[in-house]
Short mmCIF file of C-alpha atoms in Angstrom, two decimals:
data_model
loop_
_atom_site.label_atom_id
_atom_site.label_comp_id
_atom_site.label_asym_id
_atom_site.label_seq_id
_atom_site.Cartn_x
_atom_site.Cartn_y
_atom_site.Cartn_z
CA MET A 1490 85.90 107.24 114.88
CA THR A 1491 84.02 104.97 112.44
CA ILE A 1492 85.24 105.27 108.83
CA ILE A 1493 83.03 103.56 106.25
CA LEU A 1494 83.81 103.52 102.53
CA GLY A 1495 81.00 103.17 100.01
CA GLN A 1496 82.08 99.73 98.83
CA ILE A 1497 84.99 97.34 98.53
CA PRO A 1498 86.63 97.81 95.09
CA GLU A 1499 85.54 94.97 92.83
CA ILE A 1500 89.09 94.09 91.76
CA GLN A 1501 89.99 93.74 95.44
CA ARG A 1502 86.93 91.57 96.08
CA GLN A 1503 87.95 89.26 93.24
CA ALA A 1504 91.53 89.06 94.49
CA ALA A 1505 90.32 88.10 97.96
CA ALA A 1506 88.51 85.09 96.50
CA ALA A 1507 91.73 83.65 95.02
CA ARG A 1508 93.46 80.60 96.51
CA LEU A 1509 96.11 81.43 99.15
CA PRO A 1510 98.49 83.15 98.92
CA GLY A 1511 96.71 84.70 95.90
CA ILE A 1512 99.63 86.87 94.79
CA GLN A 1513 99.56 88.86 91.53
CA PRO A 1514 101.70 91.64 90.00
CA VAL A 1515 100.86 95.27 90.70
CA THR A 1516 99.87 97.07 87.52
CA GLY A 1517 102.58 99.67 87.01
CA MET A 1518 104.92 100.70 89.83
CA ASP A 1519 102.50 102.45 92.15
CA TRP A 1520 101.53 100.42 95.22
CA ILE A 1521 99.99 103.39 97.05
CA THR A 1522 96.20 103.67 97.26
CA THR A 1523 94.38 106.92 98.00
CA ASP A 1524 90.60 106.68 98.35
CA ASP A 1525 87.70 108.82 99.60
CA SER A 1526 88.51 108.05 103.23
CA TYR A 1527 92.03 109.49 102.99
CA ALA A 1528 91.50 112.51 105.25
CA ASP A 1529 89.60 110.54 107.90
CA GLN A 1530 92.06 107.65 107.98
CA ILE A 1531 95.07 109.97 108.24
CA ALA A 1532 93.37 111.91 111.05
CA LEU A 1533 92.77 108.66 112.93
CA LYS A 1534 96.38 107.63 112.39
CA GLN A 1535 97.60 110.89 113.90
CA THR A 1536 95.37 110.41 116.93
CA LEU A 1537 96.66 106.87 117.46
CA CYS A 1538 100.30 107.91 117.01
CA ALA A 1539 99.84 110.65 119.60
CA GLU A 1540 97.88 108.60 122.13
CA ARG A 1541 99.34 105.09 121.65
CA PRO A 1542 102.80 105.60 120.11
CA THR A 1543 104.40 102.33 121.23
CA ASP A 1544 101.32 100.32 120.25
CA VAL A 1545 101.28 101.51 116.63
CA LEU A 1546 104.96 102.09 115.83
CA ARG A 1547 107.94 99.87 116.61
CA GLN A 1548 111.38 99.87 115.00
CA LEU A 1549 114.42 97.72 115.80
CA PRO A 1550 117.86 99.32 115.25
CA GLU A 1551 118.62 97.01 112.33
CA ALA A 1552 115.68 98.53 110.43
CA ASP A 1553 116.92 102.15 110.57
CA ASP A 1554 118.43 102.18 107.07
CA ALA A 1555 115.45 100.36 105.55
CA ALA A 1556 112.96 102.80 107.12
CA ALA A 1557 114.89 105.78 105.77
CA GLU A 1558 115.04 104.17 102.33
CA LEU A 1559 111.32 103.44 102.41
CA LEU A 1560 110.55 107.13 102.94
CA VAL A 1561 112.79 108.06 100.00
CA GLU A 1562 110.99 105.57 97.74
CA VAL A 1563 107.56 106.84 98.83
CA LEU A 1564 108.52 110.44 98.13
CA LYS A 1565 109.61 109.46 94.61
CA LEU A 1566 106.14 108.03 93.98
CA LEU A 1567 104.28 110.93 95.54
CA LYS A 1568 106.05 113.39 93.24
CA GLN A 1569 104.20 111.68 90.39
CA ARG A 1570 100.92 111.23 92.26
CA ALA A 1571 97.92 113.49 91.70
CA GLY A 1572 96.85 115.24 94.88
CA PHE A 1573 100.35 115.48 96.38
CA ASP A 1574 102.65 118.48 95.92
CA VAL A 1575 106.24 117.60 96.85
CA THR A 1576 108.75 120.44 97.14
CA GLY A 1577 112.04 119.70 98.87
CA THR A 1578 111.23 118.48 102.38
CA LYS A 1579 107.66 119.80 102.28
CA ILE A 1580 104.54 118.03 101.00
CA ILE A 1581 101.01 119.32 100.56
CA CYS A 1582 98.67 116.33 100.90
CA PRO A 1583 95.28 115.72 99.24
CA ASP A 1584 93.48 116.94 102.38
CA GLY A 1585 95.44 120.20 102.39
CA ARG A 1586 97.85 119.40 105.23
CA HIS A 1587 101.48 120.47 105.01
CA VAL A 1588 103.90 117.74 106.10
CA ASP A 1589 107.62 118.17 106.84
CA THR A 1590 109.45 115.06 105.63
CA SER A 1591 112.61 115.64 107.68
CA GLY A 1592 111.38 113.73 110.75
CA ALA A 1593 111.63 110.05 111.72
CA PRO A 1594 110.70 108.07 108.56
CA LEU A 1595 107.82 105.95 109.84
CA GLN A 1596 106.33 108.90 111.71
CA VAL A 1597 106.47 110.97 108.53
CA LEU A 1598 104.87 108.14 106.56
CA SER A 1599 102.04 107.96 109.09
CA GLN A 1600 101.13 111.49 108.00
CA LEU A 1601 101.25 110.72 104.27
CA LEU A 1602 99.84 107.27 103.55
CA GLN A 1603 96.69 105.38 104.40
CA GLU A 1604 98.73 102.17 104.25
CA ASP A 1605 100.14 100.51 107.32
CA LEU A 1606 103.76 99.52 106.67
CA VAL A 1607 105.69 96.48 107.89
CA ILE A 1608 109.41 96.02 107.17
CA HIS A 1609 110.76 92.48 106.92
CA GLN A 1610 114.45 91.59 106.84
CA PRO A 1611 116.37 88.28 106.85
CA MET A 1612 116.65 86.44 110.15
CA GLY A 1613 118.83 83.50 109.24
CA ASP A 1614 117.03 81.51 106.55
CA VAL A 1615 113.72 83.32 106.96
CA HIS A 1616 112.36 86.87 107.00
CA GLY A 1617 111.15 88.56 110.15
CA MET A 1618 109.53 91.81 111.21
CA THR A 1619 112.05 94.52 112.13
CA ALA A 1620 109.82 97.63 112.02
CA ALA A 1621 106.19 98.52 111.54
CA LEU A 1622 103.66 101.32 111.46
CA LEU A 1623 100.44 99.52 112.39
CA CYS A 1624 97.50 101.81 113.07
CA PHE A 1625 94.77 99.54 111.69
CA PRO A 1626 95.54 96.05 113.02
CA ALA A 1627 93.07 93.28 112.26
CA SER A 1628 93.31 91.27 115.48
CA TRP A 1629 97.06 91.36 116.12
CA THR A 1630 99.58 93.49 118.00
CA LEU A 1631 103.08 94.75 117.32
CA ALA A 1632 104.11 93.88 120.85
CA GLN A 1633 103.67 90.16 120.08
CA LYS A 1634 105.04 90.20 116.52
CA ILE A 1635 108.00 92.60 116.35
CA GLY A 1636 111.34 90.82 116.01
CA LYS A 1637 109.73 87.49 115.10
CA PRO A 1638 110.02 85.41 111.88
CA LEU A 1639 107.13 84.97 109.46
CA THR A 1640 106.01 81.67 110.97
CA ALA A 1641 105.63 83.21 114.43
CA ILE A 1642 104.00 86.34 113.01
CA HIS A 1643 101.22 84.23 111.49
CA ASP A 1644 100.65 82.15 114.60
CA PRO A 1645 97.82 81.22 115.26
CA VAL A 1646 96.38 81.60 111.71
CA PRO A 1647 94.90 78.13 110.94
CA GLU A 1648 95.62 78.27 107.20
CA TYR A 1649 99.28 79.11 107.73
CA ASP A 1650 100.63 75.56 107.90
CA ALA A 1651 104.16 74.37 107.11
CA THR A 1652 103.43 74.07 103.38
CA LEU A 1653 102.05 77.61 103.10
CA ALA A 1654 104.91 78.94 105.25
CA LYS A 1655 107.46 77.55 102.78
CA ARG A 1656 105.57 79.06 99.85
CA VAL A 1657 105.46 82.46 101.52
CA GLN A 1658 109.17 82.37 102.35
CA ARG A 1659 109.98 81.49 98.73
CA LEU A 1660 107.81 84.42 97.72
CA PHE A 1661 109.75 86.79 100.01
CA ASP A 1662 113.05 85.45 98.68
CA GLY A 1663 111.95 85.94 95.09
CA ILE A 1664 110.49 89.46 95.16
CA GLN A 1665 112.35 91.61 92.65
CA VAL A 1666 113.11 95.31 92.88
CA GLY A 1667 110.68 97.31 90.77
CA ARG A 1668 108.14 94.49 90.54
CA PRO A 1669 105.70 94.85 93.46
CA LEU A 1670 103.09 92.18 94.14
CA TRP A 1671 99.70 92.30 95.81
CA ARG A 1672 96.88 90.22 97.24
CA ALA A 1673 93.70 90.93 99.20
CA ASN A 1674 91.49 89.47 101.87
CA LEU A 1675 87.83 90.06 102.72
CA LEU A 1676 86.14 89.19 106.02
CA ARG A 1677 82.86 89.91 107.75
CA TYR A 1678 83.01 91.98 110.94
CA ASP A 1679 80.50 93.04 113.56
CA ASP A 1680 82.71 95.95 114.63
CA PRO A 1681 83.64 98.55 111.95
CA ALA A 1682 86.55 100.07 113.91
CA LEU A 1683 89.83 100.20 111.99
CA TYR A 1684 91.93 99.91 115.13
CA GLN A 1685 91.29 96.38 116.43
CA PRO A 1686 94.36 95.06 118.26
CA ARG A 1687 94.01 91.63 119.81
CA THR A 1688 96.53 89.29 121.36
CA GLU A 1689 97.06 85.73 120.16
CA GLY A 1690 95.23 84.46 123.23
CA ASN A 1691 92.23 86.69 122.61
CA PRO A 1692 91.23 86.34 118.94
CA ARG A 1693 88.28 88.29 117.56
CA PRO A 1694 84.84 86.69 117.39
CA VAL A 1695 84.42 85.30 113.89
CA GLY A 1696 82.01 87.29 111.73
CA THR A 1697 78.98 85.61 110.17
CA ALA A 1698 76.90 86.07 107.03
CA GLN A 1699 74.69 88.36 109.11
CA SER A 1700 77.56 90.64 110.21
CA LEU A 1701 76.94 94.22 109.08
CA TYR A 1702 80.41 95.09 107.83
CA GLU A 1703 83.02 93.87 105.36
CA ARG A 1704 86.68 94.55 106.03
CA SER A 1705 89.23 94.12 103.27
CA GLU A 1706 92.99 94.60 103.14
CA ARG A 1707 94.89 95.31 99.93
CA GLN A 1708 98.31 93.89 100.82
CA THR A 1709 101.31 94.89 98.73
CA LEU A 1710 104.82 93.43 98.83
CA PHE A 1711 107.87 95.12 97.34
CA ARG A 1712 111.64 95.05 97.78
CA LEU A 1713 113.70 98.13 98.62
CA PRO A 1714 116.62 98.44 96.16
CA GLN A 1715 119.46 99.29 98.58
CA SER A 1716 118.71 97.56 101.90
CA ARG A 1717 116.92 94.70 100.10
CA ALA A 1718 114.31 94.70 102.85
CA VAL A 1719 110.80 93.58 101.93
CA VAL A 1720 107.97 95.99 102.73
CA PHE A 1721 104.47 94.71 103.41
CA ALA A 1722 101.96 97.54 102.90
CA ILE A 1723 98.35 97.20 104.06
CA HIS A 1724 95.54 99.43 102.82
CA THR A 1725 92.40 98.72 104.85
CA VAL A 1726 88.82 99.39 103.77
CA VAL A 1727 85.65 98.91 105.81
CA ALA A 1728 82.26 99.00 104.07
CA LEU A 1729 78.67 98.03 104.81
CA ALA A 1730 78.01 94.47 103.69
#
């Protein structure tokens, strides 16, 4: 399934042009984005979760409490969000689907949000990935990243050198509850597919100025109040260049 949005939001395009890591505060508390591709992206997520469950969802035992807390925090936001009707353990979504929220947290979230969700928790002096719902990977795989610290997660990103790694770790250490942050990227792609897993040894061909598509991620970071885990949320948009 090819899902093309009309255009990359201008505020996201501007954020992508900022110097790395390009972090800025989220306006208000709401880090969730719902756009015109909501129904199509959720449908694709459900297909991927059914057909490739271990490729798109991984959770280590130490992330159980954080995943449950993340679902609670999302439901709080959705109660205030236009298009969602939250009643007890039932939600009516913007596309008319009825979702039961009593299931496994990340599986429930895959039915509610366009965002991919990555949970990071301390591993010694650094943070590492302990759980993730990753239906729209941009040239990486959960199999290679789960359980690893931030430095290994970003291998082999050329820009992620020792200096940037220290800045990112300080950022993770300093994220405050109730004060989410966000950044964005923007790259040219020849393939518009949202699901593009690639191993570290098989990176994607680099897009050029002539590539037909733009792919942008709105990446949000926020801290869960009880577990203190950091959640990295990724809302992906593909548009014609």
